[in-house]
PDB file of C-alpha atoms in Angstrom:
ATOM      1  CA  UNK A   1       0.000   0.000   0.000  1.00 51.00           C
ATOM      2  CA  UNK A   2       3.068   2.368   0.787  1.00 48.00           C
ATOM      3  CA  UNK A   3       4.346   1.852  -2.805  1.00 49.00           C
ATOM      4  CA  UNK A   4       0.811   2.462  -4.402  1.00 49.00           C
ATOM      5  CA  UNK A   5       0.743   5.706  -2.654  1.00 49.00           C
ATOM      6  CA  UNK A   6       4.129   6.948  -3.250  1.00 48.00           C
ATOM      7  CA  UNK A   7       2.921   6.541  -6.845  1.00 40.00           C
ATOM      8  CA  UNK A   8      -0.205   7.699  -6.632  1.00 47.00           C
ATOM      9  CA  UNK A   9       1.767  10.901  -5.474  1.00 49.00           C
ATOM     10  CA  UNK A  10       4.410  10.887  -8.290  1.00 45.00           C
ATOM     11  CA  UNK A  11       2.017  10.228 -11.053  1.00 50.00           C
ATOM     12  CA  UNK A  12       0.395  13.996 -10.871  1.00 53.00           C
ATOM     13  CA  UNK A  13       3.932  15.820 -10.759  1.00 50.00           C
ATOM     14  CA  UNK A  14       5.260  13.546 -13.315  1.00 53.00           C
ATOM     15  CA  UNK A  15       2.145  14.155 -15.654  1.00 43.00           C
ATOM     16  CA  UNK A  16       2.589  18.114 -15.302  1.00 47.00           C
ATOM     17  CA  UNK A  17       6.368  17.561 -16.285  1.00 41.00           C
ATOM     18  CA  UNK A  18       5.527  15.905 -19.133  1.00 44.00           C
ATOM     19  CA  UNK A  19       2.851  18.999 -20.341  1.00 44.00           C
ATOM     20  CA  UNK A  20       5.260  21.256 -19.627  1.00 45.00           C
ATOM     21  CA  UNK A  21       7.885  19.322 -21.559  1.00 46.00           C
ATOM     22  CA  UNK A  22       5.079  19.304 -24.472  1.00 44.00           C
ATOM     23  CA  UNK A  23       4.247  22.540 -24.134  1.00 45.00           C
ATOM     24  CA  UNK A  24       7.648  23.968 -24.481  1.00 45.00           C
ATOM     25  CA  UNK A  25       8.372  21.832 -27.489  1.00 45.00           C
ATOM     26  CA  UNK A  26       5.412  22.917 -29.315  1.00 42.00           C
ATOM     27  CA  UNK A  27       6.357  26.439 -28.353  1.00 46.00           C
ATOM     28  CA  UNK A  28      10.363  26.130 -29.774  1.00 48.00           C
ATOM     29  CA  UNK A  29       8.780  24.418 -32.820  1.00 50.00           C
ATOM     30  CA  UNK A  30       5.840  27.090 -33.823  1.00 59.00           C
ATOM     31  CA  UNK A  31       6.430  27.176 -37.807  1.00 74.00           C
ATOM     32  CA  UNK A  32       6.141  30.618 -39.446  1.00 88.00           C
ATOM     33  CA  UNK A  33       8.420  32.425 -36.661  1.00 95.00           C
ATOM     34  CA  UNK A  34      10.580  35.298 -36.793  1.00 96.00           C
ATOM     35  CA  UNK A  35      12.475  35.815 -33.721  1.00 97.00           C
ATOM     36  CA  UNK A  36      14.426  38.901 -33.574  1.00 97.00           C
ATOM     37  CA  UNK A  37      17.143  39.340 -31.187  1.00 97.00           C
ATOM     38  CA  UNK A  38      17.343  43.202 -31.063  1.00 97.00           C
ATOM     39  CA  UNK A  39      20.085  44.541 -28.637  1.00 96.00           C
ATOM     40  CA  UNK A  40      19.683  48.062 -26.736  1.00 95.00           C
ATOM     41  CA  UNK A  41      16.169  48.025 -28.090  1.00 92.00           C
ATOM     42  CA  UNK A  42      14.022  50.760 -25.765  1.00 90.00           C
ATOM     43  CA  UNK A  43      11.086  49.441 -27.560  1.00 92.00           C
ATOM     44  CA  UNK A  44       8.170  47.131 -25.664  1.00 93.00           C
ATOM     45  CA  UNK A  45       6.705  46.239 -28.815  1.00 95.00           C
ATOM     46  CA  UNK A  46       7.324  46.314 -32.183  1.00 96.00           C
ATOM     47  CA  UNK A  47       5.935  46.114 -35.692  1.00 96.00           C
ATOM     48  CA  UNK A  48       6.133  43.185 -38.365  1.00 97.00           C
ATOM     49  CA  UNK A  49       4.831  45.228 -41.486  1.00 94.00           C
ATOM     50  CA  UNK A  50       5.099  45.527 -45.394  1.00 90.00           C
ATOM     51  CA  UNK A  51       4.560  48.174 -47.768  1.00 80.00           C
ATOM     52  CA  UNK A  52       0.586  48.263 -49.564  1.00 76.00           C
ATOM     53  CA  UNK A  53       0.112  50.779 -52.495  1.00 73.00           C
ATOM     54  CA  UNK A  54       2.978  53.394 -50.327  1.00 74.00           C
ATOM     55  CA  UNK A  55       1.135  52.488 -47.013  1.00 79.00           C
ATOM     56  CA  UNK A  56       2.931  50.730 -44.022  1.00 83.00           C
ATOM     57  CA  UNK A  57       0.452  47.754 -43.721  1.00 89.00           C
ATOM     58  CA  UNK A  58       1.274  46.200 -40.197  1.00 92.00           C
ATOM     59  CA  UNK A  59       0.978  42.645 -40.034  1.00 94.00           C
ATOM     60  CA  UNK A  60       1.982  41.650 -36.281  1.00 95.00           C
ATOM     61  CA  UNK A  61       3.504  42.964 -33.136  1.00 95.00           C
ATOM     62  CA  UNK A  62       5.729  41.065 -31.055  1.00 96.00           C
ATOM     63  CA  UNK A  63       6.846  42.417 -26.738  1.00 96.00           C
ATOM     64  CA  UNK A  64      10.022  41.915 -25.737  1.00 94.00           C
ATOM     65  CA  UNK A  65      10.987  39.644 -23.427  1.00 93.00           C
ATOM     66  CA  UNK A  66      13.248  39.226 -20.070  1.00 89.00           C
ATOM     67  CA  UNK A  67      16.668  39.548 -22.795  1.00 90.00           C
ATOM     68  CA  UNK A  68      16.587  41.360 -25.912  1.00 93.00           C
ATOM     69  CA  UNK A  69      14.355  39.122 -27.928  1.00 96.00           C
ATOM     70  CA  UNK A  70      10.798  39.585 -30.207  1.00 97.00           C
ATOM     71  CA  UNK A  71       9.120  36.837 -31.028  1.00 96.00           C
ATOM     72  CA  UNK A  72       6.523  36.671 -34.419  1.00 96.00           C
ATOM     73  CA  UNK A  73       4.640  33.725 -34.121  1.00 95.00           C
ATOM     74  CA  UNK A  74       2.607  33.800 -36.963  1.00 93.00           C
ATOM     75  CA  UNK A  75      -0.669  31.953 -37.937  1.00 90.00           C
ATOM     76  CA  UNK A  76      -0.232  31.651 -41.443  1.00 88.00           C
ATOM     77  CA  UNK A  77       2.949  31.665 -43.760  1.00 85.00           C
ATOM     78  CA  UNK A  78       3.838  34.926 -45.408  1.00 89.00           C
ATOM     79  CA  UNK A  79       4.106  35.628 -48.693  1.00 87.00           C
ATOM     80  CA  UNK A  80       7.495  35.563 -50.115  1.00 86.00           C
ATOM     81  CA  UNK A  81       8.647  39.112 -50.259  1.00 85.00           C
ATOM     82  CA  UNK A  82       9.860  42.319 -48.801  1.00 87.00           C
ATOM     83  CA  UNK A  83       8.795  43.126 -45.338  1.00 93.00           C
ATOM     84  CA  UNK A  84       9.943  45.666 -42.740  1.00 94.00           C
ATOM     85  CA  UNK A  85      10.473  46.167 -38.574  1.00 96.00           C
ATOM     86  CA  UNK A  86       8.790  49.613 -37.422  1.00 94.00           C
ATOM     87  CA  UNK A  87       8.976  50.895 -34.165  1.00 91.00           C
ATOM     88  CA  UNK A  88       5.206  50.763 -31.208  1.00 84.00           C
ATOM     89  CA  UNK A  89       3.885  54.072 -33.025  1.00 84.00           C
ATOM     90  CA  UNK A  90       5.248  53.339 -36.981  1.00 81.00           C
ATOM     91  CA  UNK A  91       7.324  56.262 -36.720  1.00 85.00           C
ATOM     92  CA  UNK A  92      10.516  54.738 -37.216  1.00 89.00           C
ATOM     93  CA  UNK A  93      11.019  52.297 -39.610  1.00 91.00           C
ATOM     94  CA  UNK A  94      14.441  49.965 -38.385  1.00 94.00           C
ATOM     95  CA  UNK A  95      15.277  47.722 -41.510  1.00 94.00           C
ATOM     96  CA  UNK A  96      13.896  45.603 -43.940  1.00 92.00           C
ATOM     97  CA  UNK A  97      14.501  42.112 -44.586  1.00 93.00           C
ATOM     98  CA  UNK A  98      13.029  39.136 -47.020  1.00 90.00           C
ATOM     99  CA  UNK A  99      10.573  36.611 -46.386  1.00 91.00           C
ATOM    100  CA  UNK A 100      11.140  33.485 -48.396  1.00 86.00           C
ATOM    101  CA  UNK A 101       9.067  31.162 -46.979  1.00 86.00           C
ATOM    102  CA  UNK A 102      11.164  29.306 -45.149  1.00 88.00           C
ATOM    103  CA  UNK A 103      10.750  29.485 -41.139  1.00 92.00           C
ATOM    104  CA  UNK A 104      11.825  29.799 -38.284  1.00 94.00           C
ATOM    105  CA  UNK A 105      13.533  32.972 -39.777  1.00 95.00           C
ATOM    106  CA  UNK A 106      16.252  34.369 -37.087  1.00 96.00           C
ATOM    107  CA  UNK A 107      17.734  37.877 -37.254  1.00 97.00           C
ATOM    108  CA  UNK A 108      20.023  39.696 -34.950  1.00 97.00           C
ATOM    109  CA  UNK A 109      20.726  43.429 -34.625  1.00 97.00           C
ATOM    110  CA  UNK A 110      21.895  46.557 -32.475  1.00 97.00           C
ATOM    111  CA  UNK A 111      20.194  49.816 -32.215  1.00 95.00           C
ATOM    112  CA  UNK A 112      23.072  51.306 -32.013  1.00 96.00           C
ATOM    113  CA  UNK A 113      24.733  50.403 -35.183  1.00 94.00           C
ATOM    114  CA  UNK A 114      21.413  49.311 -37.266  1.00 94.00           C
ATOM    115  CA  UNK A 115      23.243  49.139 -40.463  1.00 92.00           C
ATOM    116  CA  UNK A 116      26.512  47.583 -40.279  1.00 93.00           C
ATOM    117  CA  UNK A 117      25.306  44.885 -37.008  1.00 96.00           C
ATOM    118  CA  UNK A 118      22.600  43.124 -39.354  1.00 95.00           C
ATOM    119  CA  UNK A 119      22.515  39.570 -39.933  1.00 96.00           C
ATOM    120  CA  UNK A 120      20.836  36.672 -40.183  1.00 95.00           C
ATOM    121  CA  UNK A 121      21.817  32.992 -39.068  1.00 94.00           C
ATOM    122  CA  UNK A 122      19.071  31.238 -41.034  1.00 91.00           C
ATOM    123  CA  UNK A 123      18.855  32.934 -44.118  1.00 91.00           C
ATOM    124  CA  UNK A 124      21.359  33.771 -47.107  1.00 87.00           C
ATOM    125  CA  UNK A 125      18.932  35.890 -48.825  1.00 86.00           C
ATOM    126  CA  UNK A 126      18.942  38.480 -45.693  1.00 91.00           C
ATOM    127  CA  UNK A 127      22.679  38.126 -45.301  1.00 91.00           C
ATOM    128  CA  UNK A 128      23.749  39.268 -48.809  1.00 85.00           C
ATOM    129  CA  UNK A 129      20.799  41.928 -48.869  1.00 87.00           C
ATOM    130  CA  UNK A 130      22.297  43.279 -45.440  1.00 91.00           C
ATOM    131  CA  UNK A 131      25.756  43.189 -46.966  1.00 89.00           C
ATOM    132  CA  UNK A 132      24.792  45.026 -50.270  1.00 84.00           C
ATOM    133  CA  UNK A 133      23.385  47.787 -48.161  1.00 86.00           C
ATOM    134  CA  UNK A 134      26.303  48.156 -46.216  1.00 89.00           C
ATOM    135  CA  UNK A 135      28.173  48.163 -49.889  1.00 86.00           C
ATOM    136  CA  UNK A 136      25.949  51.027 -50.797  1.00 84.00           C
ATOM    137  CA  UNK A 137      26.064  53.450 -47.493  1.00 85.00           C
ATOM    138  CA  UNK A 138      30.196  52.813 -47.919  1.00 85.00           C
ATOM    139  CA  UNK A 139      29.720  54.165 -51.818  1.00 84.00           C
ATOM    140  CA  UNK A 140      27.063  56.750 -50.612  1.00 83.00           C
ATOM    141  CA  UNK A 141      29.554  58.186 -47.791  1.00 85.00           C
ATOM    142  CA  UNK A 142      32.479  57.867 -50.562  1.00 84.00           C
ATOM    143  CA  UNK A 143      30.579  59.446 -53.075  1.00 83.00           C
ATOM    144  CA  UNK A 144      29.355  62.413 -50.780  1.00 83.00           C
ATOM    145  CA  UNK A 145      32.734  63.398 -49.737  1.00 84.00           C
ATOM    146  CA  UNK A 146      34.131  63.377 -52.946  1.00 83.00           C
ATOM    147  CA  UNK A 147      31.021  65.819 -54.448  1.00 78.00           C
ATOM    148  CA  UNK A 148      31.787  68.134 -51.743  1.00 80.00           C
ATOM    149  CA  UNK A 149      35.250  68.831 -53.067  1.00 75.00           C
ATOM    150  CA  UNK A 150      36.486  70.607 -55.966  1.00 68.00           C
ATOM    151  CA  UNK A 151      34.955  69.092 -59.152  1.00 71.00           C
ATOM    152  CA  UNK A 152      37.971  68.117 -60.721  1.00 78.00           C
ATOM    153  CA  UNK A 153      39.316  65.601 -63.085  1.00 80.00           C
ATOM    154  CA  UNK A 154      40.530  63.371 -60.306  1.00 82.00           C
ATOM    155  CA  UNK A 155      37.259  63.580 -58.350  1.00 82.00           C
ATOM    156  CA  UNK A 156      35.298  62.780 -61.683  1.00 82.00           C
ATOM    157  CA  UNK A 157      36.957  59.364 -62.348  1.00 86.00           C
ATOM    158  CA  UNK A 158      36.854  58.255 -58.805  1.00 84.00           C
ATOM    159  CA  UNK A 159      33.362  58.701 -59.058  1.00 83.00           C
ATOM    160  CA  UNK A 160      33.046  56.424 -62.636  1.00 85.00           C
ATOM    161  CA  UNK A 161      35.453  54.166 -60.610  1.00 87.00           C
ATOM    162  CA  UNK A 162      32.848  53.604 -57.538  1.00 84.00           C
ATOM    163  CA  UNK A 163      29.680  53.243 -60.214  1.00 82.00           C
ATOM    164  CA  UNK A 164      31.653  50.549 -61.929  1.00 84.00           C
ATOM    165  CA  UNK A 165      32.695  48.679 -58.873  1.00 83.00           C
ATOM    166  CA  UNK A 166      29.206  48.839 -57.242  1.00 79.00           C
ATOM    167  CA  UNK A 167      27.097  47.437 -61.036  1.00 76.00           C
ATOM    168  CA  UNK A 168      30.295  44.736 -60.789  1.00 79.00           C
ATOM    169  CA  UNK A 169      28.881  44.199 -57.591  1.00 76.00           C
ATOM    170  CA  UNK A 170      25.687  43.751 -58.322  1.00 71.00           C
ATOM    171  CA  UNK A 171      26.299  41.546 -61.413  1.00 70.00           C
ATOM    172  CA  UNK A 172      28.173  39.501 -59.628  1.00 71.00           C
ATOM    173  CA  UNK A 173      25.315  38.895 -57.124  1.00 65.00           C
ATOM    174  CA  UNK A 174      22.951  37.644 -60.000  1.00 59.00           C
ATOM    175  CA  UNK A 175      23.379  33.702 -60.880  1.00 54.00           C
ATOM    176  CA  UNK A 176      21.106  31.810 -63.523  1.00 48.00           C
ATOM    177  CA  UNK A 177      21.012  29.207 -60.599  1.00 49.00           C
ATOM    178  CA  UNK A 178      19.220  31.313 -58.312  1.00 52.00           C
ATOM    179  CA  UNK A 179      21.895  30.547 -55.656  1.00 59.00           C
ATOM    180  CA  UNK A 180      22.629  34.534 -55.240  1.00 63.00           C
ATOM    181  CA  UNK A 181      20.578  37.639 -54.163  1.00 64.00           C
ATOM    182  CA  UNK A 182      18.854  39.083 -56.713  1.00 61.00           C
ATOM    183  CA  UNK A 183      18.381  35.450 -58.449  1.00 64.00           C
ATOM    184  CA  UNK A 184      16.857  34.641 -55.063  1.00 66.00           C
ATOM    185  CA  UNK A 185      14.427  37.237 -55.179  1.00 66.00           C
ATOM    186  CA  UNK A 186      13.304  36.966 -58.933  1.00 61.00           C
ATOM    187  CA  UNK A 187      13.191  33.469 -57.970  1.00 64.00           C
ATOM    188  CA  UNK A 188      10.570  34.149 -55.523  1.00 63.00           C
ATOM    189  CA  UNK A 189       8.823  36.649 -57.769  1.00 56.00           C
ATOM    190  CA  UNK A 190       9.608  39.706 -55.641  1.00 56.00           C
ATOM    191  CA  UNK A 191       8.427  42.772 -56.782  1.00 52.00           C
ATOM    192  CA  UNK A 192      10.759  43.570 -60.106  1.00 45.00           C
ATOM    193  CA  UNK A 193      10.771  47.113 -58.905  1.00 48.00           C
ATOM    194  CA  UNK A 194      12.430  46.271 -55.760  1.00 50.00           C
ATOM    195  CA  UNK A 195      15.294  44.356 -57.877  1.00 47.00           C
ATOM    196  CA  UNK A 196      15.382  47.143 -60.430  1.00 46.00           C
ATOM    197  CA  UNK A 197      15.786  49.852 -57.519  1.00 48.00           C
ATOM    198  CA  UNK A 198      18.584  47.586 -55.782  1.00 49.00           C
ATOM    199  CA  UNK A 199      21.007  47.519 -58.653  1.00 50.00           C
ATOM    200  CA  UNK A 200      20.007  50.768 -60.342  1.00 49.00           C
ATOM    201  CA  UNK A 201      22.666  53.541 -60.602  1.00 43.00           C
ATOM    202  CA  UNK A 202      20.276  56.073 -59.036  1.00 45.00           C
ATOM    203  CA  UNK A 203      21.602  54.252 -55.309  1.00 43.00           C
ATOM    204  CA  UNK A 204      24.628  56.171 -56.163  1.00 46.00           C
ATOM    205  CA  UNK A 205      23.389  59.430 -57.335  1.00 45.00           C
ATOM    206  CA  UNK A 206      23.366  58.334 -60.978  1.00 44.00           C
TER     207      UNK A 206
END
């Protein structure tokens, strides 16, 4: 009788274990999750939005939690495409990133240093796009200073010599395999504006 009730007392802690177990697996496993890890965010909540005929459209919020962390845990699968991170009151839009259909999709970034601290661990797609806009704020800075001097031969040529390098750049990104950037994004039928703005010489004041 002594063993039957020393089970009889197990049993109930042993079956909330196992929910909780259960529980927290379903939880790490949710499919169509974005989990942002967002250092010296000030932010309780943020947006999960896209663009809709020039209109932020906001799709989801996600709170912070004890860390630095936001959590999307979506109902339904996005559509492949272009989608953004706005601050509580969509004043403030922090970066964009791609959707490809392929979750969970993990990102990692500082306030402080939005541009150059961007990344992704699960997904090439974001990884090149974040490097190609670090590419372009390094030509845009380049550029800049060299405009403000005098407009001389020298200045002229270093600026054919950055316009060159970045459409290299770009060309280089595109593969008929699909295995690079923009191929990745015609691939998933992105928006051929957004493509056509990415690699057009206007990013560099052309």
């Amino acid at each position: 009788m002594a063993s039957t009730s020393r089970l009889s007392r197990v049993a109930p802690f042993s079956l909330i274990v196992l929910i909780l177990a259960f529980s927290f697996k379903l939880k790490a496993q949710t499919p169509n999750q974005i989990r942002i890890e967002f250092k010296n965010a000030i932010d309780s909540k943020i947006f999960l939005a896209s663009y809709e005929f020039n209109q932020i459209l906001v799709i989801d919020s996600a709170f912070k939690d004890e860390g630095s962390e936001y959590r999307f845990n979506l109902s339904y699968a996005l559509t492949p495409g272009m989608y953004m991170i706005t601050n509580a009151s969509k004043s403030e839009m922090y970066f964009d990133f791609f959707v490809d259909g392929n979750f969970p999709l993990l990102l990692s970034v500082d306030k402080n240093n939005l541009l150059q601290t961007l990344n992704s661990s699960s997904h090439k797609i974001n990884r090149d796009y974040f490097a190609l806009t670090q590419k372009w704020s390094h030509w845009n800075n380049v550029l800049a200073k060299i405009q403000s001097e005098n407009n001389t031969k020298e200045s002229t040529n270093k600026i054919a010599e950055i316009r060159k390098e970045s459409l290299m750049y770009c060309d280089s990104m595109f593969k008929k395999n699909y295995t690079n950037l923009l191929g990745l994004m015609l691939k998933l039928k992105i928006n051929p504006d957004v493509v056509t703005c990415i690699c057009s010489p206007s990013y560099l004041g052309g």
